[in-house]
Amino acid sequence: MSLERLTTDILILGSGGAGLFAALHALKANPDLEVTIASKGLLGKCGCTRMVQGGYNVALNPGDSVERHFMDTIEGGKWLPHQELAWTLVSTAVERVRELENEIGCFFDRNPDGTLHGKAFAGQSFDRTVHKGDLTGIEIINRLMEQVWARPVRRLEEHRAVALIPAADGTLAGVLMIDIRTGALCFVAAQAVLLATGGGPTMYRYHTPSGDKSMDGLAMALRAGLRLRDMEMVQFHPTGLLAGAETRMTGTVLEEGLRGAGGHLLNGAMHRFMADYDDKLERATRDVVSRAIYSEMKAGRTTPHGGVYIKMSHLGPAKVEKEFRGMVERCRDCGFDLAGGLVEVVPTAHYFMGGVICRPDTSTEWPGLFVAGEDASGMHGANRLGGNGVANSTVFGGIAGDEMPRFIAADPGHREPDEHVLDAEVQRALSPFGRQGGDLNDLRERLLAVMWDEVGLVRDRAGLDRAVAALDAIEAELLATGLADTGRAFNLTWHDWLNLRSLTEVSRVIALAARKRENSRGAHFRSDFPEPGDLASSRFTVAQQTAAGLDITDEPVAFTHVRPGETLLDKVAAE
C-alpha cells in the first residue's frame, strides 16, 4: 500500500511538559536541526501537564535543601527509586524552575518578601511545592507553547504513533504514525526519537488522565523489546471527584493541596477516619490515604455515590475560594460546594511510576531512542510525591533536548527502515478493518472493572490470576472484533480499538509484575504479602517481551547515594 514518508532530525512524540521542553532545548543546542513534535491531539490542548493543579517540587527556601528533597523522594518511593535519576530530578529542578520563570515566562505565586511560595504537599518534610494557585499546569503549558510557536518547530497535530520502526541493522529508523484527520499512515524517519507520550492509567474505573491517554508509548516500547521497570506501580490519587457515573468529571483530581492546607476526610457517617490509619492523618502519602479510603468503601461506610467526603469549610469559605479557585469552580459546575460544604471523592488512578528503563541522560538501551516524562521509569520507585511529576517532565524533557543533538553529532544520518517490520506494523494497525463490528464499549467496561477489582489498590495472588485470565479473554475478543465503519478519516471507533489494544497489553504487564512482587511497597499492596520486605535487599521488577513471551524478572536496587537506615541530612547538618 502507499505510505507517506516524512523526514526530520528529531522526532518528539508528545506535546506535554517533557516534549515541549525537549524541543526548546534541542533548538537551543543546535538551531540547524529540524525538530518535529507529533501529538495525538492539538498542541497545548491535550495531554496531562495542562491538567496539573498542584505544583512543582523544588528546594529553594532556607531550611530546605536538595538533600532533603532527595531523601523525601527516596523514602516516599520506599527505597525503590534509581538514585541517580532521583538525584538528577531534585538537583536539576532548581535550575529548571528558574528557567521557567526567567526564560519561559511563567508567573508563580510569591510570598510577601518576593520569594516563591511553597505549599504543603503530603509525604514531604518541607513545604516546597511552587505553584500558580491551583492551575499550575495551565500556566506552564501556555508559556511553553508561546515559546514553541515562536520557533521553527514542525508540528504534526492529531497524529498517532503506533510503532517504533528499526532499521535493517537493528538501530532505530523512525516511527509509524496515523494521521487521525485523514486516516493515512505515514512513516517519519528521524535521527533521534523522544518517547514522551505520557503514561495515563486509564484502564481503571476511576482515573484522572486526559481522554487521549491509552499507554501507547509503553505498548510500543514493549512490542519493540525494550525493558520496562516498576510496571506494578500504579499511583492512585486519594481524592478524585465522585460526581456519579453519568459524567466524565468523575475521577478528576481534587489536588493534594486541599489536604495539605488542612482539609478533612470524612466517611459516610461523618467520622474523620484518617486517625484510624496513620498518625500523619490527611497528610500521609498518597498510597496510605488511598488505601484508607478504599478500606472505608469496602466496609460500607460510604457517601451516596459510594466514596467519602472531603471537607474544607472549617478553614473558611472565603479562604478556600481564594486559594483553590479552579477546584471550587470545577466542583460548583458539578453541583458541589467545595468552599462551604462537602464534596464526594474516591481514589482515582492518576500516575504511572513504571516505564521504560533509561539512563540519567534520558537515553535508552536502543541507540537513538530517548524517553522522558511518564513513559520513563526509575525516578519515583514505588510512589511519586505530589509535585514531583511536572518537575520530572520538565527536568528530563530539557535533558533529552540537550542530549539528542549530541547523539546526532556523534553518529549522524538517517537509517533506512526495515521494510518487513514496517509492513507488518501497517497491517497490525489496519487489522480491525474487514471484520464485523462489535461492542467495544462492553470490552472497555470489562477492562475497567477487572483492573479496578483485581489489580487496583489492594491485590492478592488469586485476584491477579483472575485478572490475567480475564485480560487474555478481553484481548482475544478485541482481536476478533472489527469496525462497522470502513472509512479511515476521523474514524474514532478505529482509535478506540487501538486504545483498547494498547491498554490491554499494558494491563497484562501490570498484573504480571504485581504477581511477581510478593511484598507491599508504596502503591503496590498485596493483602497476602502485606510486609514491605527487607529494604536493604530491595529489588525492582523488569518486564520484557521476548520471542518466547512476556518475561518478568527482578534486579537489585543500587544504593549509589544512600542506603536504608542512612540519611544525607546528617551531611547537610554538619556543613
PDB file of N, CA, C and O in Angstrom, residues 13 161-162 164 195-201 203 214-234 351-357 371-377 501-503 505-507 509-510 543 545 550:
ATOM      1  N   LEU A  13       7.627  12.598  20.343  1.00  0.00           N
ATOM      2  CA  LEU A  13       6.283  12.039  20.444  1.00  0.00           C
ATOM      3  C   LEU A  13       5.669  12.527  21.752  1.00  0.00           C
ATOM      4  O   LEU A  13       6.011  12.062  22.831  1.00  0.00           O
ATOM      5  N   ALA A 161       1.162   7.928  17.079  1.00  0.00           N
ATOM      6  CA  ALA A 161       2.265   6.986  16.889  1.00  0.00           C
ATOM      7  C   ALA A 161       1.772   5.579  17.190  1.00  0.00           C
ATOM      8  O   ALA A 161       1.104   5.344  18.200  1.00  0.00           O
ATOM      9  N   VAL A 162       2.092   4.642  16.307  1.00  0.00           N
ATOM     10  CA  VAL A 162       1.638   3.264  16.504  1.00  0.00           C
ATOM     11  C   VAL A 162       2.772   2.251  16.569  1.00  0.00           C
ATOM     12  O   VAL A 162       2.558   1.130  17.032  1.00  0.00           O
ATOM     13  N   LEU A 164       7.405   1.852  16.826  1.00  0.00           N
ATOM     14  CA  LEU A 164       8.802   2.240  16.664  1.00  0.00           C
ATOM     15  C   LEU A 164       9.414   1.286  15.649  1.00  0.00           C
ATOM     16  O   LEU A 164       9.344   0.068  15.811  1.00  0.00           O
ATOM     17  N   LEU A 195      10.500   9.540  23.205  1.00  0.00           N
ATOM     18  CA  LEU A 195       9.228   8.956  23.618  1.00  0.00           C
ATOM     19  C   LEU A 195       8.743   9.729  24.840  1.00  0.00           C
ATOM     20  O   LEU A 195       9.285   9.581  25.941  1.00  0.00           O
ATOM     21  N   ALA A 196       7.735  10.568  24.647  1.00  0.00           N
ATOM     22  CA  ALA A 196       7.197  11.396  25.726  1.00  0.00           C
ATOM     23  C   ALA A 196       5.685  11.489  25.591  1.00  0.00           C
ATOM     24  O   ALA A 196       5.094  12.569  25.688  1.00  0.00           O
ATOM     25  N   THR A 197       5.065  10.335  25.354  1.00  0.00           N
ATOM     26  CA  THR A 197       3.624  10.298  25.101  1.00  0.00           C
ATOM     27  C   THR A 197       2.808  10.396  26.387  1.00  0.00           C
ATOM     28  O   THR A 197       1.583  10.538  26.318  1.00  0.00           O
ATOM     29  N   GLY A 198       3.448  10.294  27.546  1.00  0.00           N
ATOM     30  CA  GLY A 198       2.724  10.294  28.804  1.00  0.00           C
ATOM     31  C   GLY A 198       2.179   8.913  29.111  1.00  0.00           C
ATOM     32  O   GLY A 198       1.956   8.096  28.213  1.00  0.00           O
ATOM     33  N   GLY A 199       2.005   8.642  30.367  1.00  0.00           N
ATOM     34  CA  GLY A 199       1.511   7.319  30.772  1.00  0.00           C
ATOM     35  C   GLY A 199       0.006   7.242  30.689  1.00  0.00           C
ATOM     36  O   GLY A 199      -0.572   6.920  29.672  1.00  0.00           O
ATOM     37  N   GLY A 200      -0.640   7.588  31.773  1.00  0.00           N
ATOM     38  CA  GLY A 200      -2.082   7.653  31.760  1.00  0.00           C
ATOM     39  C   GLY A 200      -2.775   6.342  32.007  1.00  0.00           C
ATOM     40  O   GLY A 200      -3.230   5.698  31.061  1.00  0.00           O
ATOM     41  N   PRO A 201      -2.886   5.879  33.276  1.00  0.00           N
ATOM     42  CA  PRO A 201      -3.540   4.599  33.564  1.00  0.00           C
ATOM     43  C   PRO A 201      -5.063   4.686  33.461  1.00  0.00           C
ATOM     44  O   PRO A 201      -5.782   4.631  34.459  1.00  0.00           O
ATOM     45  N   MET A 203      -7.026   2.537  32.303  1.00  0.00           N
ATOM     46  CA  MET A 203      -7.654   1.218  32.297  1.00  0.00           C
ATOM     47  C   MET A 203      -8.373   0.922  33.602  1.00  0.00           C
ATOM     48  O   MET A 203      -8.860  -0.198  33.807  1.00  0.00           O
ATOM     49  N   SER A 214      -3.705   6.399  26.477  1.00  0.00           N
ATOM     50  CA  SER A 214      -4.019   4.963  26.421  1.00  0.00           C
ATOM     51  C   SER A 214      -2.761   4.111  26.463  1.00  0.00           C
ATOM     52  O   SER A 214      -2.736   3.012  25.933  1.00  0.00           O
ATOM     53  N   MET A 215      -1.702   4.627  27.080  1.00  0.00           N
ATOM     54  CA  MET A 215      -0.468   3.855  27.271  1.00  0.00           C
ATOM     55  C   MET A 215       0.197   3.472  25.951  1.00  0.00           C
ATOM     56  O   MET A 215       0.905   2.470  25.868  1.00  0.00           O
ATOM     57  N   ASP A 216      -0.003   4.259  24.913  1.00  0.00           N
ATOM     58  CA  ASP A 216       0.553   3.924  23.598  1.00  0.00           C
ATOM     59  C   ASP A 216       2.071   3.830  23.630  1.00  0.00           C
ATOM     60  O   ASP A 216       2.666   2.947  23.007  1.00  0.00           O
ATOM     61  N   GLY A 217       2.732   4.769  24.330  1.00  0.00           N
ATOM     62  CA  GLY A 217       4.187   4.766  24.341  1.00  0.00           C
ATOM     63  C   GLY A 217       4.749   3.496  24.940  1.00  0.00           C
ATOM     64  O   GLY A 217       5.668   2.882  24.374  1.00  0.00           O
ATOM     65  N   LEU A 218       4.204   3.070  26.075  1.00  0.00           N
ATOM     66  CA  LEU A 218       4.702   1.856  26.712  1.00  0.00           C
ATOM     67  C   LEU A 218       4.332   0.615  25.916  1.00  0.00           C
ATOM     68  O   LEU A 218       5.100  -0.355  25.878  1.00  0.00           O
ATOM     69  N   ALA A 219       3.176   0.624  25.261  1.00  0.00           N
ATOM     70  CA  ALA A 219       2.804  -0.511  24.410  1.00  0.00           C
ATOM     71  C   ALA A 219       3.770  -0.642  23.237  1.00  0.00           C
ATOM     72  O   ALA A 219       4.185  -1.757  22.879  1.00  0.00           O
ATOM     73  N   MET A 220       4.154   0.486  22.637  1.00  0.00           N
ATOM     74  CA  MET A 220       5.117   0.448  21.533  1.00  0.00           C
ATOM     75  C   MET A 220       6.480  -0.027  22.027  1.00  0.00           C
ATOM     76  O   MET A 220       7.136  -0.842  21.362  1.00  0.00           O
ATOM     77  N   ALA A 221       6.910   0.484  23.184  1.00  0.00           N
ATOM     78  CA  ALA A 221       8.200   0.079  23.736  1.00  0.00           C
ATOM     79  C   ALA A 221       8.210  -1.409  24.062  1.00  0.00           C
ATOM     80  O   ALA A 221       9.199  -2.108  23.816  1.00  0.00           O
ATOM     81  N   LEU A 222       7.105  -1.902  24.603  1.00  0.00           N
ATOM     82  CA  LEU A 222       7.001  -3.322  24.936  1.00  0.00           C
ATOM     83  C   LEU A 222       7.153  -4.176  23.683  1.00  0.00           C
ATOM     84  O   LEU A 222       7.933  -5.144  23.658  1.00  0.00           O
ATOM     85  N   ARG A 223       6.420  -3.824  22.636  1.00  0.00           N
ATOM     86  CA  ARG A 223       6.482  -4.622  21.395  1.00  0.00           C
ATOM     87  C   ARG A 223       7.857  -4.540  20.748  1.00  0.00           C
ATOM     88  O   ARG A 223       8.270  -5.462  20.034  1.00  0.00           O
ATOM     89  N   ALA A 224       8.565  -3.438  20.983  1.00  0.00           N
ATOM     90  CA  ALA A 224       9.905  -3.279  20.416  1.00  0.00           C
ATOM     91  C   ALA A 224      10.962  -4.049  21.196  1.00  0.00           C
ATOM     92  O   ALA A 224      12.128  -4.076  20.803  1.00  0.00           O
ATOM     93  N   GLY A 225      10.565  -4.670  22.315  1.00  0.00           N
ATOM     94  CA  GLY A 225      11.505  -5.471  23.094  1.00  0.00           C
ATOM     95  C   GLY A 225      12.266  -4.712  24.151  1.00  0.00           C
ATOM     96  O   GLY A 225      13.204  -5.265  24.758  1.00  0.00           O
ATOM     97  N   LEU A 226      11.890  -3.452  24.400  1.00  0.00           N
ATOM     98  CA  LEU A 226      12.577  -2.685  25.428  1.00  0.00           C
ATOM     99  C   LEU A 226      12.183  -3.176  26.817  1.00  0.00           C
ATOM    100  O   LEU A 226      11.077  -3.675  27.032  1.00  0.00           O
ATOM    101  N   ARG A 227      13.083  -3.016  27.760  1.00  0.00           N
ATOM    102  CA  ARG A 227      12.817  -3.447  29.132  1.00  0.00           C
ATOM    103  C   ARG A 227      12.058  -2.345  29.878  1.00  0.00           C
ATOM    104  O   ARG A 227      12.413  -1.166  29.811  1.00  0.00           O
ATOM    105  N   LEU A 228      11.027  -2.767  30.611  1.00  0.00           N
ATOM    106  CA  LEU A 228      10.190  -1.855  31.379  1.00  0.00           C
ATOM    107  C   LEU A 228      10.340  -2.157  32.867  1.00  0.00           C
ATOM    108  O   LEU A 228      10.383  -3.315  33.279  1.00  0.00           O
ATOM    109  N   ARG A 229      10.399  -1.110  33.656  1.00  0.00           N
ATOM    110  CA  ARG A 229      10.679  -1.228  35.081  1.00  0.00           C
ATOM    111  C   ARG A 229       9.472  -0.801  35.912  1.00  0.00           C
ATOM    112  O   ARG A 229       8.705   0.077  35.511  1.00  0.00           O
ATOM    113  N   ASP A 230       9.300  -1.421  37.090  1.00  0.00           N
ATOM    114  CA  ASP A 230       8.310  -0.996  38.090  1.00  0.00           C
ATOM    115  C   ASP A 230       6.891  -0.949  37.542  1.00  0.00           C
ATOM    116  O   ASP A 230       6.080  -0.092  37.932  1.00  0.00           O
ATOM    117  N   MET A 231       6.543  -1.890  36.677  1.00  0.00           N
ATOM    118  CA  MET A 231       5.251  -1.810  36.000  1.00  0.00           C
ATOM    119  C   MET A 231       4.066  -2.085  36.926  1.00  0.00           C
ATOM    120  O   MET A 231       2.916  -1.802  36.565  1.00  0.00           O
ATOM    121  N   GLU A 232       4.305  -2.631  38.092  1.00  0.00           N
ATOM    122  CA  GLU A 232       3.205  -2.850  39.035  1.00  0.00           C
ATOM    123  C   GLU A 232       2.820  -1.585  39.787  1.00  0.00           C
ATOM    124  O   GLU A 232       1.797  -1.542  40.479  1.00  0.00           O
ATOM    125  N   MET A 233       3.623  -0.527  39.649  1.00  0.00           N
ATOM    126  CA  MET A 233       3.454   0.658  40.472  1.00  0.00           C
ATOM    127  C   MET A 233       2.534   1.686  39.814  1.00  0.00           C
ATOM    128  O   MET A 233       2.956   2.549  39.055  1.00  0.00           O
ATOM    129  N   VAL A 234       1.252   1.566  40.098  1.00  0.00           N
ATOM    130  CA  VAL A 234       0.231   2.495  39.605  1.00  0.00           C
ATOM    131  C   VAL A 234      -0.205   3.363  40.776  1.00  0.00           C
ATOM    132  O   VAL A 234      -0.687   2.857  41.789  1.00  0.00           O
ATOM    133  N   TYR A 351      -1.259   8.234  38.097  1.00  0.00           N
ATOM    134  CA  TYR A 351       0.103   8.368  37.563  1.00  0.00           C
ATOM    135  C   TYR A 351       0.738   6.986  37.515  1.00  0.00           C
ATOM    136  O   TYR A 351       0.425   6.108  38.321  1.00  0.00           O
ATOM    137  N   PHE A 352       1.630   6.822  36.547  1.00  0.00           N
ATOM    138  CA  PHE A 352       2.280   5.532  36.364  1.00  0.00           C
ATOM    139  C   PHE A 352       3.757   5.680  36.670  1.00  0.00           C
ATOM    140  O   PHE A 352       4.480   6.366  35.944  1.00  0.00           O
ATOM    141  N   MET A 353       4.198   5.054  37.766  1.00  0.00           N
ATOM    142  CA  MET A 353       5.620   5.128  38.125  1.00  0.00           C
ATOM    143  C   MET A 353       6.475   4.245  37.222  1.00  0.00           C
ATOM    144  O   MET A 353       7.672   4.465  37.067  1.00  0.00           O
ATOM    145  N   GLY A 354       5.873   3.197  36.658  1.00  0.00           N
ATOM    146  CA  GLY A 354       6.619   2.294  35.788  1.00  0.00           C
ATOM    147  C   GLY A 354       6.861   2.898  34.417  1.00  0.00           C
ATOM    148  O   GLY A 354       6.252   3.891  34.026  1.00  0.00           O
ATOM    149  N   GLY A 355       7.771   2.270  33.667  1.00  0.00           N
ATOM    150  CA  GLY A 355       8.040   2.755  32.323  1.00  0.00           C
ATOM    151  C   GLY A 355       9.338   2.186  31.768  1.00  0.00           C
ATOM    152  O   GLY A 355       9.912   1.230  32.305  1.00  0.00           O
ATOM    153  N   VAL A 356       9.800   2.800  30.708  1.00  0.00           N
ATOM    154  CA  VAL A 356      10.995   2.340  30.009  1.00  0.00           C
ATOM    155  C   VAL A 356      12.231   2.598  30.877  1.00  0.00           C
ATOM    156  O   VAL A 356      12.384   3.678  31.461  1.00  0.00           O
ATOM    157  N   ILE A 357      13.106   1.627  30.965  1.00  0.00           N
ATOM    158  CA  ILE A 357      14.372   1.806  31.671  1.00  0.00           C
ATOM    159  C   ILE A 357      15.249   2.786  30.889  1.00  0.00           C
ATOM    160  O   ILE A 357      15.400   2.666  29.670  1.00  0.00           O
ATOM    161  N   VAL A 371      13.793   8.884  26.270  1.00  0.00           N
ATOM    162  CA  VAL A 371      12.491   8.796  26.931  1.00  0.00           C
ATOM    163  C   VAL A 371      12.449   9.801  28.076  1.00  0.00           C
ATOM    164  O   VAL A 371      13.443  10.022  28.770  1.00  0.00           O
ATOM    165  N   ALA A 372      11.289  10.457  28.248  1.00  0.00           N
ATOM    166  CA  ALA A 372      11.126  11.439  29.324  1.00  0.00           C
ATOM    167  C   ALA A 372       9.662  11.496  29.729  1.00  0.00           C
ATOM    168  O   ALA A 372       8.769  11.086  28.985  1.00  0.00           O
ATOM    169  N   GLY A 373       9.439  12.040  30.917  1.00  0.00           N
ATOM    170  CA  GLY A 373       8.079  12.139  31.421  1.00  0.00           C
ATOM    171  C   GLY A 373       7.583  10.801  31.922  1.00  0.00           C
ATOM    172  O   GLY A 373       8.347   9.962  32.396  1.00  0.00           O
ATOM    173  N   GLU A 374       6.280  10.584  31.793  1.00  0.00           N
ATOM    174  CA  GLU A 374       5.658   9.408  32.391  1.00  0.00           C
ATOM    175  C   GLU A 374       5.971   8.120  31.644  1.00  0.00           C
ATOM    176  O   GLU A 374       5.691   7.030  32.150  1.00  0.00           O
ATOM    177  N   ASP A 375       6.554   8.207  30.450  1.00  0.00           N
ATOM    178  CA  ASP A 375       6.989   6.999  29.748  1.00  0.00           C
ATOM    179  C   ASP A 375       8.274   6.432  30.351  1.00  0.00           C
ATOM    180  O   ASP A 375       8.634   5.284  30.085  1.00  0.00           O
ATOM    181  N   ALA A 376       8.994   7.228  31.130  1.00  0.00           N
ATOM    182  CA  ALA A 376      10.254   6.805  31.729  1.00  0.00           C
ATOM    183  C   ALA A 376      10.003   6.249  33.127  1.00  0.00           C
ATOM    184  O   ALA A 376       8.965   6.498  33.743  1.00  0.00           O
ATOM    185  N   SER A 377      10.980   5.510  33.639  1.00  0.00           N
ATOM    186  CA  SER A 377      10.816   4.918  34.973  1.00  0.00           C
ATOM    187  C   SER A 377      12.086   5.087  35.792  1.00  0.00           C
ATOM    188  O   SER A 377      13.155   5.396  35.254  1.00  0.00           O
ATOM    189  N   ARG A 501      -6.405  -1.896  22.586  1.00  0.00           N
ATOM    190  CA  ARG A 501      -5.326  -2.871  22.416  1.00  0.00           C
ATOM    191  C   ARG A 501      -4.103  -2.459  23.234  1.00  0.00           C
ATOM    192  O   ARG A 501      -3.490  -3.291  23.914  1.00  0.00           O
ATOM    193  N   SER A 502      -3.746  -1.181  23.183  1.00  0.00           N
ATOM    194  CA  SER A 502      -2.609  -0.712  23.981  1.00  0.00           C
ATOM    195  C   SER A 502      -2.879  -0.903  25.471  1.00  0.00           C
ATOM    196  O   SER A 502      -2.018  -1.391  26.221  1.00  0.00           O
ATOM    197  N   LEU A 503      -4.065  -0.516  25.916  1.00  0.00           N
ATOM    198  CA  LEU A 503      -4.396  -0.613  27.334  1.00  0.00           C
ATOM    199  C   LEU A 503      -4.388  -2.056  27.817  1.00  0.00           C
ATOM    200  O   LEU A 503      -3.910  -2.356  28.920  1.00  0.00           O
ATOM    201  N   GLU A 505      -2.695  -4.604  26.506  1.00  0.00           N
ATOM    202  CA  GLU A 505      -1.317  -5.103  26.528  1.00  0.00           C
ATOM    203  C   GLU A 505      -0.576  -4.637  27.775  1.00  0.00           C
ATOM    204  O   GLU A 505       0.114  -5.425  28.445  1.00  0.00           O
ATOM    205  N   VAL A 506      -0.711  -3.363  28.110  1.00  0.00           N
ATOM    206  CA  VAL A 506      -0.002  -2.829  29.272  1.00  0.00           C
ATOM    207  C   VAL A 506      -0.641  -3.338  30.565  1.00  0.00           C
ATOM    208  O   VAL A 506       0.064  -3.610  31.545  1.00  0.00           O
ATOM    209  N   SER A 507      -1.963  -3.504  30.574  1.00  0.00           N
ATOM    210  CA  SER A 507      -2.640  -4.029  31.763  1.00  0.00           C
ATOM    211  C   SER A 507      -2.113  -5.411  32.132  1.00  0.00           C
ATOM    212  O   SER A 507      -1.922  -5.720  33.321  1.00  0.00           O
ATOM    213  N   VAL A 509       0.858  -6.560  31.631  1.00  0.00           N
ATOM    214  CA  VAL A 509       2.185  -6.397  32.240  1.00  0.00           C
ATOM    215  C   VAL A 509       2.049  -5.931  33.689  1.00  0.00           C
ATOM    216  O   VAL A 509       2.767  -6.409  34.581  1.00  0.00           O
ATOM    217  N   ILE A 510       1.124  -5.006  33.943  1.00  0.00           N
ATOM    218  CA  ILE A 510       0.892  -4.540  35.311  1.00  0.00           C
ATOM    219  C   ILE A 510       0.519  -5.717  36.209  1.00  0.00           C
ATOM    220  O   ILE A 510       1.058  -5.895  37.306  1.00  0.00           O
ATOM    221  N   ALA A 543      10.112  -6.055  33.105  1.00  0.00           N
ATOM    222  CA  ALA A 543       9.271  -6.773  32.144  1.00  0.00           C
ATOM    223  C   ALA A 543       9.832  -6.580  30.743  1.00  0.00           C
ATOM    224  O   ALA A 543      10.224  -5.470  30.370  1.00  0.00           O
ATOM    225  N   GLN A 545       9.185  -8.129  26.571  1.00  0.00           N
ATOM    226  CA  GLN A 545       8.560  -9.020  25.595  1.00  0.00           C
ATOM    227  C   GLN A 545       9.650  -9.705  24.780  1.00  0.00           C
ATOM    228  O   GLN A 545      10.488  -9.041  24.170  1.00  0.00           O
ATOM    229  N   LEU A 550       6.135 -12.975  27.433  1.00  0.00           N
ATOM    230  CA  LEU A 550       6.409 -11.872  28.345  1.00  0.00           C
ATOM    231  C   LEU A 550       7.232 -12.383  29.527  1.00  0.00           C
ATOM    232  O   LEU A 550       6.806 -13.276  30.262  1.00  0.00           O
TER     233      LEU A 550
END
